[in-house]
Short mmCIF file of C-alpha atoms in Angstrom, two decimals:
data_model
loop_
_atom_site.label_atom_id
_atom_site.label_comp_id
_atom_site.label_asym_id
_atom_site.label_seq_id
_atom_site.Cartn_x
_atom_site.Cartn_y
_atom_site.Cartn_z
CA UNK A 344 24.19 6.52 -0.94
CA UNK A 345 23.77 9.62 -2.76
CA UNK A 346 20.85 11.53 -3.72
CA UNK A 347 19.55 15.13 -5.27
CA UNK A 348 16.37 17.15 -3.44
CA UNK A 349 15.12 20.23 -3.39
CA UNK A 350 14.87 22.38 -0.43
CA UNK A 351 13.13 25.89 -0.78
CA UNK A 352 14.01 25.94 -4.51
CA UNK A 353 17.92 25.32 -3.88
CA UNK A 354 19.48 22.08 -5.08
CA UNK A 355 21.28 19.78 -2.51
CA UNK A 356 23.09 16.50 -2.77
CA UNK A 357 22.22 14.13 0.07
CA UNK A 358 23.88 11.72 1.83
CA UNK A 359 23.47 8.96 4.60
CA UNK A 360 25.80 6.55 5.07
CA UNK A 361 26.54 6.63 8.81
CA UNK A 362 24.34 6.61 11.90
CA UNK A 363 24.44 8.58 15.38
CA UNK A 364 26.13 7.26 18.14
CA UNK A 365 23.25 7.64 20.62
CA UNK A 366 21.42 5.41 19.09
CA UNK A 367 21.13 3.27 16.03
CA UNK A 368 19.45 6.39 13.61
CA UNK A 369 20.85 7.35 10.49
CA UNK A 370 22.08 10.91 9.70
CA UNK A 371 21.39 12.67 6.61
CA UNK A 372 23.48 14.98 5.94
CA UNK A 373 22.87 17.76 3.41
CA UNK A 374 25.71 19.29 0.81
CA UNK A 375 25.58 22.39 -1.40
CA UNK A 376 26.12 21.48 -5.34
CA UNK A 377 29.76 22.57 -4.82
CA UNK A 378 30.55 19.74 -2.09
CA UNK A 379 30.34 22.04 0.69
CA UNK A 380 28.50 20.73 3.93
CA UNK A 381 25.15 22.33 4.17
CA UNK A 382 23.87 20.75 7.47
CA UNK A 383 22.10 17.61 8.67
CA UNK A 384 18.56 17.48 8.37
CA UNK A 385 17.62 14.67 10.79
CA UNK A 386 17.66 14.69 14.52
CA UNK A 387 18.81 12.25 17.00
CA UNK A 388 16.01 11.42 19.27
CA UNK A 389 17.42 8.65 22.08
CA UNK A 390 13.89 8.26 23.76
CA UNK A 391 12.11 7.43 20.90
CA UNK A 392 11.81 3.31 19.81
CA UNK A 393 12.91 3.70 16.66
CA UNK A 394 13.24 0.40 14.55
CA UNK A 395 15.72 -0.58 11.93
CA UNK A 396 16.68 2.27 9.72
CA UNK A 397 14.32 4.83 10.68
CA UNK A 398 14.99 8.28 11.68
CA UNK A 399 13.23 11.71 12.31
CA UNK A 400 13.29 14.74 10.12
CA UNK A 401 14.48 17.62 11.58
CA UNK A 402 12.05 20.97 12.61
CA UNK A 403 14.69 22.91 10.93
CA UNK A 404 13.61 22.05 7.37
CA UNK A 405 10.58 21.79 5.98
CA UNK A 406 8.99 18.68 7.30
CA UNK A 407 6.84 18.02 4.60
CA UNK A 408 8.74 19.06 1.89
CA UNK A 409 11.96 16.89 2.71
CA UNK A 410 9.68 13.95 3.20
CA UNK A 411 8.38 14.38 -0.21
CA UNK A 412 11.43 14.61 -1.64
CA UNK A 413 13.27 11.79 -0.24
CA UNK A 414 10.41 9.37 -1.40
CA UNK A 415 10.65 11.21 -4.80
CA UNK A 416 14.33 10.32 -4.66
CA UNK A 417 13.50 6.70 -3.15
CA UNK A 418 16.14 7.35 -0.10
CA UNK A 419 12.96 7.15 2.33
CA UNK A 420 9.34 6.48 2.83
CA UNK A 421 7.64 7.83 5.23
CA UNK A 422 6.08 5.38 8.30
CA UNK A 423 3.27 7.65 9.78
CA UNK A 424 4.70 7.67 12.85
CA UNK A 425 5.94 10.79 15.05
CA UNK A 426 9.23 11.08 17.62
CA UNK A 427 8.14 13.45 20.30
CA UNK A 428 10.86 15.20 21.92
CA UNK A 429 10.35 18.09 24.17
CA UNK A 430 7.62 20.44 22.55
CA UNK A 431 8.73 19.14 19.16
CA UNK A 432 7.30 16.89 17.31
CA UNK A 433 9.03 15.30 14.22
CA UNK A 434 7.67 13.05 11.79
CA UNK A 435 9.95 9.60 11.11
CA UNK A 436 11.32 8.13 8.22
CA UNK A 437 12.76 4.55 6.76
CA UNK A 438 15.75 4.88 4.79
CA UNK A 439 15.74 2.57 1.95
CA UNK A 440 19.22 0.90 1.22
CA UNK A 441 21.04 1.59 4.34
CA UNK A 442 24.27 0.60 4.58
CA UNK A 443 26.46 2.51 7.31
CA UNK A 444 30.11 3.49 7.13
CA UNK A 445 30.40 4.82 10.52
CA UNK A 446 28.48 6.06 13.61
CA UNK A 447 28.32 9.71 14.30
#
């Protein structure tokens, strides 16, 4: 499952196709036009009762921003809930047309 957002103006290709192995979250993962890994902008929360195919954005992005565009690109919508996880609080996300390759 591949995708195109925006980010602070720069272009990036994203992709989730696998999930972590703490739990049953999907990554997404973040690559630079060129194909080169730019980082993973979700984060694996254990704790938090996620249900199928949800996950949390990551507080090293912009929150909002990502959200918006992953519903732009129809990867995710957003389910008004928040994983809490230390002082952090991150809002969660369904991805739409999941289908994992392998656990993280």
């Amino acid at each position: 499952m591949n995708h195109t957002i925006s980010i602070y103006g720069e272009q990036y290709s994203v992709q989730c196709s696998r999930k972590y192995n703490a739990n049953t979250q999907p990554v997404i993962e973040i690559f630079e036009v060129n194909g080169c890994p730019a980082g993973v902008i979700s984060v694996c929360i254990p704790s938090h009762p996620f249900t199928e195919n949800e996950t949390a954005i990551s507080s090293d992005v912009p929150q909002e921003e990502v959200m918006k565009e992953l519903e732009r690109t129809g990867l995710a919508t957003r389910t008004g809930e928040v994983a809490l996880s230390g002082f952090g609080q991150y809002p969660v996300v369904k991805i739409l047309g999941f289908e994992p390759s392998v656990k993280q």
